[in-house]
mmCIF file of C-alpha atoms and ligand atoms in Angstrom:
data_model
loop_
_atom_site.group_PDB
_atom_site.id
_atom_site.type_symbol
_atom_site.label_atom_id
_atom_site.label_comp_id
_atom_site.label_asym_id
_atom_site.label_seq_id
_atom_site.Cartn_x
_atom_site.Cartn_y
_atom_site.Cartn_z
ATOM 1 C CA MET V 543 124.903 73.143 36.804
ATOM 2 C CA LYS V 544 122.433 73.683 33.692
ATOM 3 C CA LEU V 545 121.583 77.158 32.694
ATOM 4 C CA ILE V 546 119.520 78.708 30.001
ATOM 5 C CA LEU V 547 120.454 82.009 28.542
ATOM 6 C CA LEU V 548 117.642 83.994 27.201
ATOM 7 C CA GLY V 549 117.446 87.319 25.317
ATOM 8 C CA PRO V 550 116.841 88.958 22.138
ATOM 9 C CA PRO V 551 119.291 88.517 19.093
ATOM 10 C CA GLY V 552 122.352 90.654 19.957
ATOM 11 C CA ALA V 553 121.600 90.702 23.599
ATOM 12 C CA GLY V 554 125.350 89.303 24.235
ATOM 13 C CA LYS V 555 124.121 85.606 24.795
ATOM 14 C CA GLY V 556 126.955 83.921 22.902
ATOM 15 C CA THR V 557 129.638 86.463 24.496
ATOM 16 C CA GLN V 558 128.404 85.646 27.827
ATOM 17 C CA CYS V 559 128.032 82.039 27.327
ATOM 18 C CA LYS V 560 131.599 81.663 26.537
ATOM 19 C CA ARG V 561 132.530 83.287 29.743
ATOM 20 C CA ILE V 562 130.222 81.251 31.915
ATOM 21 C CA THR V 563 131.198 78.003 30.298
ATOM 22 C CA GLU V 564 134.885 78.785 30.726
ATOM 23 C CA LYS V 565 134.350 79.699 34.231
ATOM 24 C CA TYR V 566 132.469 76.644 35.297
ATOM 25 C CA GLY V 567 133.555 74.251 32.862
ATOM 26 C CA LEU V 568 130.214 73.610 31.149
ATOM 27 C CA ALA V 569 129.463 72.728 27.399
ATOM 28 C CA HIS V 570 128.138 75.636 25.440
ATOM 29 C CA LEU V 571 124.841 74.343 23.365
ATOM 30 C CA SER V 572 124.163 77.363 20.973
ATOM 31 C CA SER V 573 121.252 76.399 18.458
ATOM 32 C CA GLY V 574 122.451 78.911 16.087
ATOM 33 C CA ASP V 575 126.150 77.653 15.970
ATOM 34 C CA ILE V 576 124.875 73.952 15.527
ATOM 35 C CA LEU V 577 122.533 75.018 12.882
ATOM 36 C CA ARG V 578 125.362 76.903 11.117
ATOM 37 C CA ALA V 579 127.780 73.917 11.534
ATOM 38 C CA GLU V 580 125.189 71.627 9.734
ATOM 39 C CA ARG V 581 124.869 74.062 6.913
ATOM 40 C CA ALA V 582 128.408 74.159 6.596
ATOM 41 C CA ALA V 583 128.802 70.311 6.518
ATOM 42 C CA GLY V 584 125.499 70.255 3.960
ATOM 43 C CA THR V 585 123.456 67.883 5.846
ATOM 44 C CA GLU V 586 119.860 67.298 5.384
ATOM 45 C CA LEU V 587 119.017 69.368 8.669
ATOM 46 C CA GLY V 588 121.423 72.265 7.433
ATOM 47 C CA ARG V 589 119.709 72.404 3.905
ATOM 48 C CA LYS V 590 116.116 72.340 5.740
ATOM 49 C CA ALA V 591 117.103 75.179 8.123
ATOM 50 C CA GLN V 592 118.766 77.494 5.261
ATOM 51 C CA SER V 593 115.793 79.598 4.183
ATOM 52 C CA TYR V 594 114.372 80.255 7.540
ATOM 53 C CA MET V 595 117.631 81.292 8.801
ATOM 54 C CA ASP V 596 118.299 83.581 5.830
ATOM 55 C CA SER V 597 115.059 85.464 6.252
ATOM 56 C CA GLY V 598 115.198 85.605 10.015
ATOM 57 C CA GLY V 599 112.196 83.337 10.828
ATOM 58 C CA LEU V 600 112.361 80.276 12.938
ATOM 59 C CA VAL V 601 113.403 77.002 11.900
ATOM 60 C CA PRO V 602 110.514 74.487 12.631
ATOM 61 C CA ASP V 603 110.182 73.339 16.262
ATOM 62 C CA ASP V 604 110.250 69.416 15.833
ATOM 63 C CA LEU V 605 113.778 69.708 13.953
ATOM 64 C CA ILE V 606 115.352 71.994 16.817
ATOM 65 C CA ILE V 607 113.868 70.103 19.618
ATOM 66 C CA ASP V 608 115.252 66.810 18.070
ATOM 67 C CA MET V 609 118.725 68.802 17.454
ATOM 68 C CA MET V 610 119.162 70.144 20.985
ATOM 69 C CA ILE V 611 118.020 67.187 22.960
ATOM 70 C CA GLY V 612 120.681 65.240 21.107
ATOM 71 C CA ALA V 613 123.361 67.673 22.033
ATOM 72 C CA ILE V 614 122.263 67.766 25.650
ATOM 73 C CA LYS V 615 122.665 63.936 25.928
ATOM 74 C CA LYS V 616 125.948 64.296 24.397
ATOM 75 C CA ALA V 617 126.990 67.174 26.920
ATOM 76 C CA GLY V 618 126.692 64.187 29.477
ATOM 77 C CA ALA V 619 126.929 64.985 33.211
ATOM 78 C CA LYS V 620 129.309 67.906 33.016
ATOM 79 C CA GLY V 621 126.423 70.451 32.634
ATOM 80 C CA TYR V 622 125.677 73.091 30.151
ATOM 81 C CA VAL V 623 124.502 76.485 29.080
ATOM 82 C CA LEU V 624 121.580 76.445 26.422
ATOM 83 C CA ASP V 625 122.036 79.555 23.954
ATOM 84 C CA GLY V 626 119.475 80.351 21.697
ATOM 85 C CA PHE V 627 117.221 77.389 22.501
ATOM 86 C CA PRO V 628 114.211 77.175 23.670
ATOM 87 C CA ARG V 629 112.915 79.941 21.405
ATOM 88 C CA THR V 630 109.317 79.140 21.443
ATOM 89 C CA VAL V 631 106.921 77.905 24.093
ATOM 90 C CA VAL V 632 106.565 74.589 22.187
ATOM 91 C CA GLN V 633 110.497 74.149 22.451
ATOM 92 C CA ALA V 634 110.368 74.790 26.126
ATOM 93 C CA GLU V 635 107.593 72.337 26.757
ATOM 94 C CA GLY V 636 109.509 69.774 24.625
ATOM 95 C CA LEU V 637 112.665 70.526 26.583
ATOM 96 C CA ASP V 638 110.682 70.169 30.028
ATOM 97 C CA ALA V 639 109.401 66.767 28.733
ATOM 98 C CA ALA V 640 113.024 65.439 27.907
ATOM 99 C CA LEU V 641 114.387 66.729 31.332
ATOM 100 C CA LYS V 642 111.526 65.295 33.220
ATOM 101 C CA LYS V 643 111.991 61.799 31.592
ATOM 102 C CA ALA V 644 115.785 62.086 32.097
ATOM 103 C CA GLY V 645 115.097 62.959 35.916
ATOM 104 C CA GLU V 646 116.888 66.319 35.435
ATOM 105 C CA ARG V 647 116.186 69.976 35.877
ATOM 106 C CA ILE V 648 117.458 73.404 34.910
ATOM 107 C CA ASP V 649 119.140 75.369 37.766
ATOM 108 C CA ALA V 650 118.594 78.950 36.462
ATOM 109 C CA ILE V 651 117.184 80.905 33.591
ATOM 110 C CA VAL V 652 119.426 83.982 32.896
ATOM 111 C CA SER V 653 117.572 86.574 30.860
ATOM 112 C CA LEU V 654 119.722 89.521 29.204
ATOM 113 C CA GLU V 655 117.464 92.525 29.076
ATOM 114 C CA VAL V 656 118.237 95.000 26.050
ATOM 115 C CA PRO V 657 116.095 97.550 24.781
ATOM 116 C CA ASP V 658 115.660 97.004 20.747
ATOM 117 C CA GLU V 659 117.502 100.466 20.038
ATOM 118 C CA ALA V 660 120.600 98.969 21.312
ATOM 119 C CA ILE V 661 120.264 95.886 19.102
ATOM 120 C CA LEU V 662 120.870 97.152 15.351
ATOM 121 C CA ASP V 663 124.389 98.600 16.195
ATOM 122 C CA ARG V 664 125.517 95.416 18.006
ATOM 123 C CA MET V 665 124.331 93.070 15.190
ATOM 124 C CA THR V 666 125.667 95.051 12.342
ATOM 125 C CA GLY V 667 128.918 95.406 13.942
ATOM 126 C CA ARG V 668 129.206 91.940 14.908
ATOM 127 C CA ARG V 669 132.330 89.871 13.145
ATOM 128 C CA SER V 670 132.815 86.098 13.849
ATOM 129 C CA CYS V 671 135.470 83.749 13.262
ATOM 130 C CA PRO V 672 134.342 80.967 11.029
ATOM 131 C CA LYS V 673 136.684 78.575 12.098
ATOM 132 C CA CYS V 674 136.796 78.874 16.094
ATOM 133 C CA GLY V 675 133.464 80.723 16.567
ATOM 134 C CA ALA V 676 134.839 83.606 18.257
ATOM 135 C CA VAL V 677 132.711 86.777 18.373
ATOM 136 C CA TYR V 678 133.902 90.368 18.112
ATOM 137 C CA HIS V 679 132.529 93.735 17.426
ATOM 138 C CA ILE V 680 133.991 96.498 15.343
ATOM 139 C CA VAL V 681 133.665 99.094 18.149
ATOM 140 C CA ASN V 682 132.646 97.345 21.378
ATOM 141 C CA LEU V 683 135.104 94.480 21.158
ATOM 142 C CA LYS V 684 137.701 94.948 18.526
ATOM 143 C CA PRO V 685 140.179 92.078 17.450
ATOM 144 C CA LYS V 686 143.864 93.052 18.007
ATOM 145 C CA VAL V 687 144.395 93.191 14.239
ATOM 146 C CA ASP V 688 141.461 94.551 12.227
ATOM 147 C CA GLY V 689 139.342 91.816 10.534
ATOM 148 C CA GLN V 690 141.718 88.760 11.785
ATOM 149 C CA CYS V 691 140.817 86.341 14.605
ATOM 150 C CA ASP V 692 143.024 87.003 17.809
ATOM 151 C CA LYS V 693 143.275 83.245 17.830
ATOM 152 C CA GLY V 694 145.194 83.112 14.488
ATOM 153 C CA CYS V 695 142.560 81.466 12.666
ATOM 154 C CA GLY V 696 142.594 83.858 9.798
ATOM 155 C CA PRO V 697 139.887 86.363 8.431
ATOM 156 C CA LEU V 698 136.735 87.192 10.325
ATOM 157 C CA MET V 699 133.628 87.260 8.578
ATOM 158 C CA GLN V 700 129.966 89.077 8.626
ATOM 159 C CA ARG V 701 127.056 86.875 9.216
ATOM 160 C CA LYS V 702 124.816 87.237 6.345
ATOM 161 C CA ASP V 703 121.670 87.489 8.668
ATOM 162 C CA ASP V 704 123.242 90.495 10.375
ATOM 163 C CA SER V 705 122.403 92.829 7.595
ATOM 164 C CA PRO V 706 119.779 95.590 8.903
ATOM 165 C CA GLU V 707 116.976 94.155 6.868
ATOM 166 C CA VAL V 708 117.299 90.360 8.407
ATOM 167 C CA VAL V 709 117.686 91.788 11.908
ATOM 168 C CA SER V 710 114.609 93.733 11.586
ATOM 169 C CA ASN V 711 112.954 90.500 11.002
ATOM 170 C CA ARG V 712 114.715 88.487 13.634
ATOM 171 C CA LEU V 713 113.711 91.269 16.091
ATOM 172 C CA LYS V 714 109.821 90.964 14.861
ATOM 173 C CA THR V 715 110.223 87.249 15.246
ATOM 174 C CA TYR V 716 111.656 87.799 18.622
ATOM 175 C CA HIS V 717 108.878 89.712 19.983
ATOM 176 C CA GLU V 718 106.144 87.637 18.357
ATOM 177 C CA GLN V 719 107.524 84.190 19.357
ATOM 178 C CA THR V 720 110.327 84.202 21.817
ATOM 179 C CA ALA V 721 109.471 86.898 24.357
ATOM 180 C CA ALA V 722 106.619 84.714 25.559
ATOM 181 C CA VAL V 723 109.489 82.046 26.712
ATOM 182 C CA LEU V 724 110.229 84.170 29.792
ATOM 183 C CA GLY V 725 106.525 84.137 30.623
ATOM 184 C CA TYR V 726 106.535 80.379 30.372
ATOM 185 C CA TYR V 727 109.162 79.984 33.029
ATOM 186 C CA GLN V 728 107.727 82.659 35.157
ATOM 187 C CA ARG V 729 104.383 80.683 35.422
ATOM 188 C CA ASN V 730 106.414 77.311 36.028
ATOM 189 C CA ARG V 731 108.138 79.162 39.019
ATOM 190 C CA SER V 732 111.641 78.653 37.503
ATOM 191 C CA ARG V 733 114.658 80.386 39.130
ATOM 192 C CA ILE V 734 115.022 83.671 36.869
ATOM 193 C CA ILE V 735 117.934 85.852 37.011
ATOM 194 C CA GLN V 736 117.110 88.970 35.212
ATOM 195 C CA ILE V 737 120.305 91.088 33.947
ATOM 196 C CA ASN V 738 120.584 94.659 32.675
ATOM 197 C CA ALA V 739 122.404 93.755 29.594
ATOM 198 C CA ASP V 740 122.577 97.250 28.329
ATOM 199 C CA GLN V 741 125.888 98.096 29.860
ATOM 200 C CA PRO V 742 129.419 97.059 28.988
ATOM 201 C CA ILE V 743 130.356 93.419 28.346
ATOM 202 C CA ASP V 744 132.670 93.187 31.461
ATOM 203 C CA GLU V 745 129.779 94.655 33.533
ATOM 204 C CA VAL V 746 127.142 92.300 32.431
ATOM 205 C CA SER V 747 129.609 89.346 33.112
ATOM 206 C CA GLN V 748 130.195 90.479 36.530
ATOM 207 C CA ALA V 749 126.530 90.887 37.384
ATOM 208 C CA ILE V 750 126.035 87.316 35.933
ATOM 209 C CA PHE V 751 128.462 85.864 38.154
ATOM 210 C CA THR V 752 127.438 87.581 41.124
ATOM 211 C CA ALA V 753 123.797 86.249 40.648
ATOM 212 C CA LEU V 754 125.220 82.767 39.999
ATOM 213 C CA GLY V 755 127.274 83.174 43.259
ATOM 214 C CA ARG V 756 124.322 83.831 45.145
ATOM 215 C CA LEU V 757 123.031 80.515 43.943
ATOM 216 C CA GLY V 758 125.857 78.829 45.610
ATOM 217 C CA ARG V 759 127.839 78.493 42.488
HETATM 218 P P1 ADP C 59 123.814 87.030 20.749
HETATM 219 O O1 ADP C 59 124.438 85.747 20.899
HETATM 220 O O2 ADP C 59 122.720 87.359 21.725
HETATM 221 O O3 ADP C 59 123.146 87.182 19.322
HETATM 222 P P2 ADP C 59 126.477 88.045 20.663
HETATM 223 O O4 ADP C 59 127.049 87.569 22.018
HETATM 224 O O5 ADP C 59 126.766 87.593 19.516
HETATM 225 O O6 ADP C 59 124.751 88.403 21.000
HETATM 226 O O7 ADP C 59 126.667 89.816 20.698
HETATM 227 C C1 ADP C 59 126.183 90.605 19.609
HETATM 228 C C2 ADP C 59 127.301 91.547 19.141
HETATM 229 O O8 ADP C 59 127.274 92.462 20.389
HETATM 230 C C3 ADP C 59 128.630 91.140 19.222
HETATM 231 O O9 ADP C 59 129.470 91.774 18.377
HETATM 232 C C4 ADP C 59 129.293 91.342 20.650
HETATM 233 O O10 ADP C 59 130.697 91.672 20.569
HETATM 234 C C5 ADP C 59 128.377 92.649 20.905
HETATM 235 N N1 ADP C 59 128.220 92.622 22.587
HETATM 236 C C6 ADP C 59 127.931 91.523 23.159
HETATM 237 N N2 ADP C 59 127.595 92.051 24.378
HETATM 238 C C7 ADP C 59 127.774 93.367 24.505
HETATM 239 C C8 ADP C 59 127.645 94.630 25.346
HETATM 240 N N3 ADP C 59 127.179 94.173 26.642
HETATM 241 N N4 ADP C 59 127.696 95.788 25.016
HETATM 242 C C9 ADP C 59 128.135 96.116 23.549
HETATM 243 N N5 ADP C 59 128.310 95.105 22.727
HETATM 244 C C10 ADP C 59 128.146 93.883 23.049
HETATM 245 P P1 ADP C 60 121.631 85.111 17.663
HETATM 246 O O1 ADP C 60 122.824 84.725 18.201
HETATM 247 O O2 ADP C 60 121.701 86.584 16.970
HETATM 248 O O3 ADP C 60 120.460 85.257 18.591
HETATM 249 P P2 ADP C 60 121.449 82.675 16.425
HETATM 250 O O4 ADP C 60 122.830 82.311 15.896
HETATM 251 O O5 ADP C 60 121.015 82.065 17.762
HETATM 252 O O6 ADP C 60 121.227 84.246 16.468
HETATM 253 O O7 ADP C 60 120.193 82.026 15.441
HETATM 254 C C1 ADP C 60 120.453 82.401 13.997
HETATM 255 C C2 ADP C 60 119.336 81.715 13.298
HETATM 256 O O8 ADP C 60 119.170 80.418 13.597
HETATM 257 C C3 ADP C 60 117.860 82.355 13.701
HETATM 258 O O9 ADP C 60 117.549 83.542 13.326
HETATM 259 C C4 ADP C 60 117.080 81.187 13.329
HETATM 260 O O10 ADP C 60 116.861 81.080 12.046
HETATM 261 C C5 ADP C 60 117.745 79.862 13.630
HETATM 262 N N1 ADP C 60 117.790 79.158 14.862
HETATM 263 C C6 ADP C 60 118.717 79.285 16.068
HETATM 264 N N2 ADP C 60 118.190 78.767 17.060
HETATM 265 C C7 ADP C 60 116.926 78.353 16.886
HETATM 266 C C8 ADP C 60 115.496 77.861 17.605
HETATM 267 N N3 ADP C 60 115.877 77.541 19.066
HETATM 268 N N4 ADP C 60 114.586 77.768 17.057
HETATM 269 C C9 ADP C 60 114.391 78.013 15.555
HETATM 270 N N5 ADP C 60 115.104 78.649 15.025
HETATM 271 C C10 ADP C 60 116.432 78.910 15.605
#
């Protein structure tokens, strides 16, 4: 199965992707996680991406398309969920062209819908494990011990770009450049699953699993 998860920053894409990929044995391909790993490793791509990520803007399309097509090829035949990509119509077109060439197609687009008012609280309360990538929230999804990863990795951290100023830029970027991606898939008559993501995490997961079940998965 090949899925795309769409939604604004803080919609719960990473959280839900983890649950979907565990249930169905798929690869989780998060453009944000891959970019953060490139930065941590000090690669050329990581250095190029840094200023865009710190300000809440988008990394240039050509860099992202190459990076994600490479990740898709690596995932091989087991299927995947794309998280955070495509984020512009140009990226969606680049993905389509590569899939067509490989004779593949996306099975469904899962669109997580959350109003802007719910986002700031989710982002500023987000805490992540720099080692294993697990994501928590100081109120909505607390770790067992405050500030520590449940998997014994050590201290959790707050992403630098989850500050209120950068979150507000990221939301602006989302409305200006990313919201149009859903319209692109609607025009292409892709199978779109719209999910109310403004409800507790378990209920969002349930709604996604029910919808995927209807696809015969
Ligand atoms: P995204 O990948 O879309 O940016 P995340 O999955 O990282 O979003 O979630 C952002 C933050 O909001 C995290 O701290 C997460 O624990 C929390 N969160 C995710 N889904 C929900 C939800 N349905 N209700 C409340 N908080 C949520
Ligand atoms: P979130 O999980 O909150 O939606 P991400 O971790 O996906 O945030 O992305 C963090 C940052 O990485 C973005 O603000 C952007 O600068 C960059 N980024 C991630 N994915 C893409 C993409 N597909 N295109 C351009 N920039 C991206």
